[in-house]
Amino acid sequence: MGSFTHIKGELLTFAHAGSIKIGQYCFIGEDTRIWSAKSILIGDRVLISHNVNIFDNATHPISAKLRHEQFKQIITSGHPKGIDLQEKPIVISDDVLIGCMSIILAGVTIGEGAIVGAGSVVTKDVPPWTIVAGNPARIIREIPEDER
């Protein structure tokens, strides 16, 4: 975690793997959850509002049988150390703003200076200096030079 960064939310790495790196001058809001089973890289000067969820994995297997086995293991001996959760790294570049109640899913890169509107579900990469919003998140507009 970089200098002058404030974490009000929850950071969690899974038992079998996971890495969370956060740059300088970042803010992670209340009730935000960042859960990693692979790798989540957050650049400098990133502002993440409250109630945001960022997951670089599916958190549970697709198969009902495997989900049940995972649950049994969690309640009896802790999170499994050998499990496939379809992990894919997330990169959140410098100067990004993520609005409250947004969800960032596995494998996404959010480009420099991008803004994610409140309540968005980000399922694909976000180009630098764009505003995205919606479910799934779509480009609303580019941010011109004079607003950067």
PDB file of N, CA and C in Angstrom, residues 1-53:
ATOM      1  N   MET A   1       0.848  -1.172   0.000  1.00  0.00           N
ATOM      2  CA  MET A   1       0.000   0.000   0.000  1.00  0.00           C
ATOM      3  C   MET A   1       0.894   1.236   0.000  1.00  0.00           C
ATOM      4  N   GLY A   2       0.562   2.176  -0.869  1.00  0.00           N
ATOM      5  CA  GLY A   2       1.365   3.377  -1.000  1.00  0.00           C
ATOM      6  C   GLY A   2       1.087   4.418   0.066  1.00  0.00           C
ATOM      7  N   SER A   3       1.951   5.405   0.109  1.00  0.00           N
ATOM      8  CA  SER A   3       1.830   6.504   1.069  1.00  0.00           C
ATOM      9  C   SER A   3       0.533   7.275   0.868  1.00  0.00           C
ATOM     10  N   PHE A   4      -0.023   7.770   1.953  1.00  0.00           N
ATOM     11  CA  PHE A   4      -1.200   8.633   1.964  1.00  0.00           C
ATOM     12  C   PHE A   4      -2.459   7.948   1.429  1.00  0.00           C
ATOM     13  N   THR A   5      -2.480   6.625   1.454  1.00  0.00           N
ATOM     14  CA  THR A   5      -3.653   5.859   1.029  1.00  0.00           C
ATOM     15  C   THR A   5      -4.498   5.545   2.252  1.00  0.00           C
ATOM     16  N   HIS A   6      -5.817   5.663   2.096  1.00  0.00           N
ATOM     17  CA  HIS A   6      -6.753   5.402   3.186  1.00  0.00           C
ATOM     18  C   HIS A   6      -7.706   4.276   2.790  1.00  0.00           C
ATOM     19  N   ILE A   7      -7.776   3.258   3.649  1.00  0.00           N
ATOM     20  CA  ILE A   7      -8.633   2.098   3.401  1.00  0.00           C
ATOM     21  C   ILE A   7      -9.737   2.091   4.445  1.00  0.00           C
ATOM     22  N   LYS A   8     -10.974   2.244   4.010  1.00  0.00           N
ATOM     23  CA  LYS A   8     -12.123   2.162   4.916  1.00  0.00           C
ATOM     24  C   LYS A   8     -12.881   0.850   4.695  1.00  0.00           C
ATOM     25  N   GLY A   9     -12.588   0.162   3.602  1.00  0.00           N
ATOM     26  CA  GLY A   9     -13.279  -1.073   3.248  1.00  0.00           C
ATOM     27  C   GLY A   9     -12.486  -2.308   3.627  1.00  0.00           C
ATOM     28  N   GLU A  10     -12.783  -3.414   2.955  1.00  0.00           N
ATOM     29  CA  GLU A  10     -12.212  -4.723   3.269  1.00  0.00           C
ATOM     30  C   GLU A  10     -11.329  -5.208   2.122  1.00  0.00           C
ATOM     31  N   LEU A  11     -10.133  -5.641   2.468  1.00  0.00           N
ATOM     32  CA  LEU A  11      -9.225  -6.272   1.513  1.00  0.00           C
ATOM     33  C   LEU A  11      -9.089  -7.731   1.920  1.00  0.00           C
ATOM     34  N   LEU A  12      -9.245  -8.664   0.958  1.00  0.00           N
ATOM     35  CA  LEU A  12      -9.177 -10.081   1.276  1.00  0.00           C
ATOM     36  C   LEU A  12      -8.431 -10.819   0.184  1.00  0.00           C
ATOM     37  N   THR A  13      -7.476 -11.652   0.580  1.00  0.00           N
ATOM     38  CA  THR A  13      -6.852 -12.568  -0.366  1.00  0.00           C
ATOM     39  C   THR A  13      -7.269 -13.980   0.029  1.00  0.00           C
ATOM     40  N   PHE A  14      -7.547 -14.795  -0.969  1.00  0.00           N
ATOM     41  CA  PHE A  14      -8.005 -16.161  -0.747  1.00  0.00           C
ATOM     42  C   PHE A  14      -6.857 -17.033  -0.243  1.00  0.00           C
ATOM     43  N   ALA A  15      -7.213 -18.158   0.354  1.00  0.00           N
ATOM     44  CA  ALA A  15      -6.215 -19.050   0.956  1.00  0.00           C
ATOM     45  C   ALA A  15      -5.269 -19.630  -0.081  1.00  0.00           C
ATOM     46  N   HIS A  16      -5.745 -19.881  -1.293  1.00  0.00           N
ATOM     47  CA  HIS A  16      -4.908 -20.539  -2.298  1.00  0.00           C
ATOM     48  C   HIS A  16      -4.056 -19.561  -3.096  1.00  0.00           C
ATOM     49  N   ALA A  17      -4.411 -18.281  -3.109  1.00  0.00           N
ATOM     50  CA  ALA A  17      -3.629 -17.290  -3.864  1.00  0.00           C
ATOM     51  C   ALA A  17      -4.287 -15.929  -3.724  1.00  0.00           C
ATOM     52  N   GLY A  18      -3.642 -14.926  -4.267  1.00  0.00           N
ATOM     53  CA  GLY A  18      -4.218 -13.587  -4.295  1.00  0.00           C
ATOM     54  C   GLY A  18      -3.197 -12.533  -3.932  1.00  0.00           C
ATOM     55  N   SER A  19      -3.355 -11.372  -4.558  1.00  0.00           N
ATOM     56  CA  SER A  19      -2.449 -10.261  -4.320  1.00  0.00           C
ATOM     57  C   SER A  19      -3.211  -8.963  -4.575  1.00  0.00           C
ATOM     58  N   ILE A  20      -3.071  -8.019  -3.656  1.00  0.00           N
ATOM     59  CA  ILE A  20      -3.674  -6.696  -3.816  1.00  0.00           C
ATOM     60  C   ILE A  20      -2.574  -5.665  -3.612  1.00  0.00           C
ATOM     61  N   LYS A  21      -2.344  -4.844  -4.639  1.00  0.00           N
ATOM     62  CA  LYS A  21      -1.355  -3.769  -4.544  1.00  0.00           C
ATOM     63  C   LYS A  21      -2.069  -2.452  -4.820  1.00  0.00           C
ATOM     64  N   ILE A  22      -1.842  -1.480  -3.941  1.00  0.00           N
ATOM     65  CA  ILE A  22      -2.522  -0.199  -4.031  1.00  0.00           C
ATOM     66  C   ILE A  22      -1.477   0.912  -4.004  1.00  0.00           C
ATOM     67  N   GLY A  23      -1.594   1.853  -4.929  1.00  0.00           N
ATOM     68  CA  GLY A  23      -0.626   2.941  -5.051  1.00  0.00           C
ATOM     69  C   GLY A  23      -0.801   4.035  -4.016  1.00  0.00           C
ATOM     70  N   GLN A  24      -0.205   5.176  -4.291  1.00  0.00           N
ATOM     71  CA  GLN A  24      -0.201   6.331  -3.383  1.00  0.00           C
ATOM     72  C   GLN A  24      -1.451   7.196  -3.578  1.00  0.00           C
ATOM     73  N   TYR A  25      -1.847   7.869  -2.498  1.00  0.00           N
ATOM     74  CA  TYR A  25      -2.946   8.825  -2.512  1.00  0.00           C
ATOM     75  C   TYR A  25      -4.258   8.214  -3.003  1.00  0.00           C
ATOM     76  N   CYS A  26      -4.518   6.989  -2.593  1.00  0.00           N
ATOM     77  CA  CYS A  26      -5.761   6.321  -2.965  1.00  0.00           C
ATOM     78  C   CYS A  26      -6.740   6.350  -1.796  1.00  0.00           C
ATOM     79  N   PHE A  27      -8.014   6.196  -2.108  1.00  0.00           N
ATOM     80  CA  PHE A  27      -9.051   6.090  -1.093  1.00  0.00           C
ATOM     81  C   PHE A  27      -9.957   4.927  -1.445  1.00  0.00           C
ATOM     82  N   ILE A  28     -10.191   4.049  -0.467  1.00  0.00           N
ATOM     83  CA  ILE A  28     -11.106   2.918  -0.610  1.00  0.00           C
ATOM     84  C   ILE A  28     -12.227   3.149   0.400  1.00  0.00           C
ATOM     85  N   GLY A  29     -13.455   3.357  -0.083  1.00  0.00           N
ATOM     86  CA  GLY A  29     -14.569   3.760   0.761  1.00  0.00           C
ATOM     87  C   GLY A  29     -15.132   2.670   1.659  1.00  0.00           C
ATOM     88  N   GLU A  30     -16.000   3.114   2.561  1.00  0.00           N
ATOM     89  CA  GLU A  30     -16.646   2.223   3.518  1.00  0.00           C
ATOM     90  C   GLU A  30     -17.445   1.140   2.796  1.00  0.00           C
ATOM     91  N   ASP A  31     -17.418  -0.054   3.384  1.00  0.00           N
ATOM     92  CA  ASP A  31     -18.167  -1.218   2.893  1.00  0.00           C
ATOM     93  C   ASP A  31     -17.754  -1.669   1.490  1.00  0.00           C
ATOM     94  N   THR A  32     -16.647  -1.165   0.995  1.00  0.00           N
ATOM     95  CA  THR A  32     -16.099  -1.674  -0.265  1.00  0.00           C
ATOM     96  C   THR A  32     -15.353  -2.961   0.019  1.00  0.00           C
ATOM     97  N   ARG A  33     -15.508  -3.933  -0.871  1.00  0.00           N
ATOM     98  CA  ARG A  33     -14.813  -5.215  -0.738  1.00  0.00           C
ATOM     99  C   ARG A  33     -13.937  -5.435  -1.959  1.00  0.00           C
ATOM    100  N   ILE A  34     -12.666  -5.704  -1.708  1.00  0.00           N
ATOM    101  CA  ILE A  34     -11.719  -6.038  -2.770  1.00  0.00           C
ATOM    102  C   ILE A  34     -11.199  -7.426  -2.438  1.00  0.00           C
ATOM    103  N   TRP A  35     -11.619  -8.420  -3.227  1.00  0.00           N
ATOM    104  CA  TRP A  35     -11.284  -9.820  -2.958  1.00  0.00           C
ATOM    105  C   TRP A  35     -10.442 -10.364  -4.101  1.00  0.00           C
ATOM    106  N   SER A  36      -9.263 -10.869  -3.757  1.00  0.00           N
ATOM    107  CA  SER A  36      -8.340 -11.355  -4.780  1.00  0.00           C
ATOM    108  C   SER A  36      -7.979 -12.822  -4.584  1.00  0.00           C
ATOM    109  N   ALA A  37      -8.073 -13.557  -5.690  1.00  0.00           N
ATOM    110  CA  ALA A  37      -7.551 -14.919  -5.751  1.00  0.00           C
ATOM    111  C   ALA A  37      -6.461 -15.009  -6.820  1.00  0.00           C
ATOM    112  N   LYS A  38      -6.158 -13.903  -7.469  1.00  0.00           N
ATOM    113  CA  LYS A  38      -5.122 -13.839  -8.510  1.00  0.00           C
ATOM    114  C   LYS A  38      -4.271 -12.592  -8.288  1.00  0.00           C
ATOM    115  N   SER A  39      -4.755 -11.445  -8.813  1.00  0.00           N
ATOM    116  CA  SER A  39      -4.014 -10.201  -8.630  1.00  0.00           C
ATOM    117  C   SER A  39      -4.888  -8.999  -8.975  1.00  0.00           C
ATOM    118  N   ILE A  40      -4.869  -8.032  -8.067  1.00  0.00           N
ATOM    119  CA  ILE A  40      -5.562  -6.766  -8.279  1.00  0.00           C
ATOM    120  C   ILE A  40      -4.527  -5.665  -8.063  1.00  0.00           C
ATOM    121  N   LEU A  41      -4.314  -4.878  -9.107  1.00  0.00           N
ATOM    122  CA  LEU A  41      -3.343  -3.785  -9.066  1.00  0.00           C
ATOM    123  C   LEU A  41      -4.105  -2.472  -9.203  1.00  0.00           C
ATOM    124  N   ILE A  42      -3.959  -1.610  -8.214  1.00  0.00           N
ATOM    125  CA  ILE A  42      -4.614  -0.306  -8.204  1.00  0.00           C
ATOM    126  C   ILE A  42      -3.515   0.751  -8.238  1.00  0.00           C
ATOM    127  N   GLY A  43      -3.584   1.632  -9.227  1.00  0.00           N
ATOM    128  CA  GLY A  43      -2.544   2.645  -9.425  1.00  0.00           C
ATOM    129  C   GLY A  43      -2.589   3.753  -8.391  1.00  0.00           C
ATOM    130  N   ASP A  44      -1.993   4.873  -8.722  1.00  0.00           N
ATOM    131  CA  ASP A  44      -1.932   6.049  -7.854  1.00  0.00           C
ATOM    132  C   ASP A  44      -3.150   6.941  -8.056  1.00  0.00           C
ATOM    133  N   ARG A  45      -3.524   7.660  -6.986  1.00  0.00           N
ATOM    134  CA  ARG A  45      -4.583   8.663  -7.019  1.00  0.00           C
ATOM    135  C   ARG A  45      -5.922   8.090  -7.475  1.00  0.00           C
ATOM    136  N   VAL A  46      -6.197   6.858  -7.078  1.00  0.00           N
ATOM    137  CA  VAL A  46      -7.460   6.194  -7.417  1.00  0.00           C
ATOM    138  C   VAL A  46      -8.444   6.411  -6.276  1.00  0.00           C
ATOM    139  N   LEU A  47      -9.656   6.831  -6.614  1.00  0.00           N
ATOM    140  CA  LEU A  47     -10.713   7.016  -5.633  1.00  0.00           C
ATOM    141  C   LEU A  47     -11.806   5.983  -5.886  1.00  0.00           C
ATOM    142  N   ILE A  48     -12.030   5.139  -4.880  1.00  0.00           N
ATOM    143  CA  ILE A  48     -13.061   4.106  -4.968  1.00  0.00           C
ATOM    144  C   ILE A  48     -14.080   4.412  -3.878  1.00  0.00           C
ATOM    145  N   SER A  49     -15.296   4.684  -4.282  1.00  0.00           N
ATOM    146  CA  SER A  49     -16.345   5.109  -3.370  1.00  0.00           C
ATOM    147  C   SER A  49     -16.788   3.968  -2.450  1.00  0.00           C
ATOM    148  N   HIS A  50     -17.868   4.200  -1.699  1.00  0.00           N
ATOM    149  CA  HIS A  50     -18.391   3.199  -0.765  1.00  0.00           C
ATOM    150  C   HIS A  50     -19.210   2.137  -1.499  1.00  0.00           C
ATOM    151  N   ASN A  51     -19.293   0.963  -0.864  1.00  0.00           N
ATOM    152  CA  ASN A  51     -20.115  -0.155  -1.364  1.00  0.00           C
ATOM    153  C   ASN A  51     -19.732  -0.626  -2.763  1.00  0.00           C
ATOM    154  N   VAL A  52     -18.457  -0.584  -3.093  1.00  0.00           N
ATOM    155  CA  VAL A  52     -17.968  -1.102  -4.371  1.00  0.00           C
ATOM    156  C   VAL A  52     -17.464  -2.522  -4.134  1.00  0.00           C
ATOM    157  N   ASN A  53     -17.680  -3.404  -5.106  1.00  0.00           N
ATOM    158  CA  ASN A  53     -17.154  -4.765  -5.041  1.00  0.00           C
ATOM    159  C   ASN A  53     -16.209  -4.994  -6.213  1.00  0.00           C
TER     160      ASN A  53
END
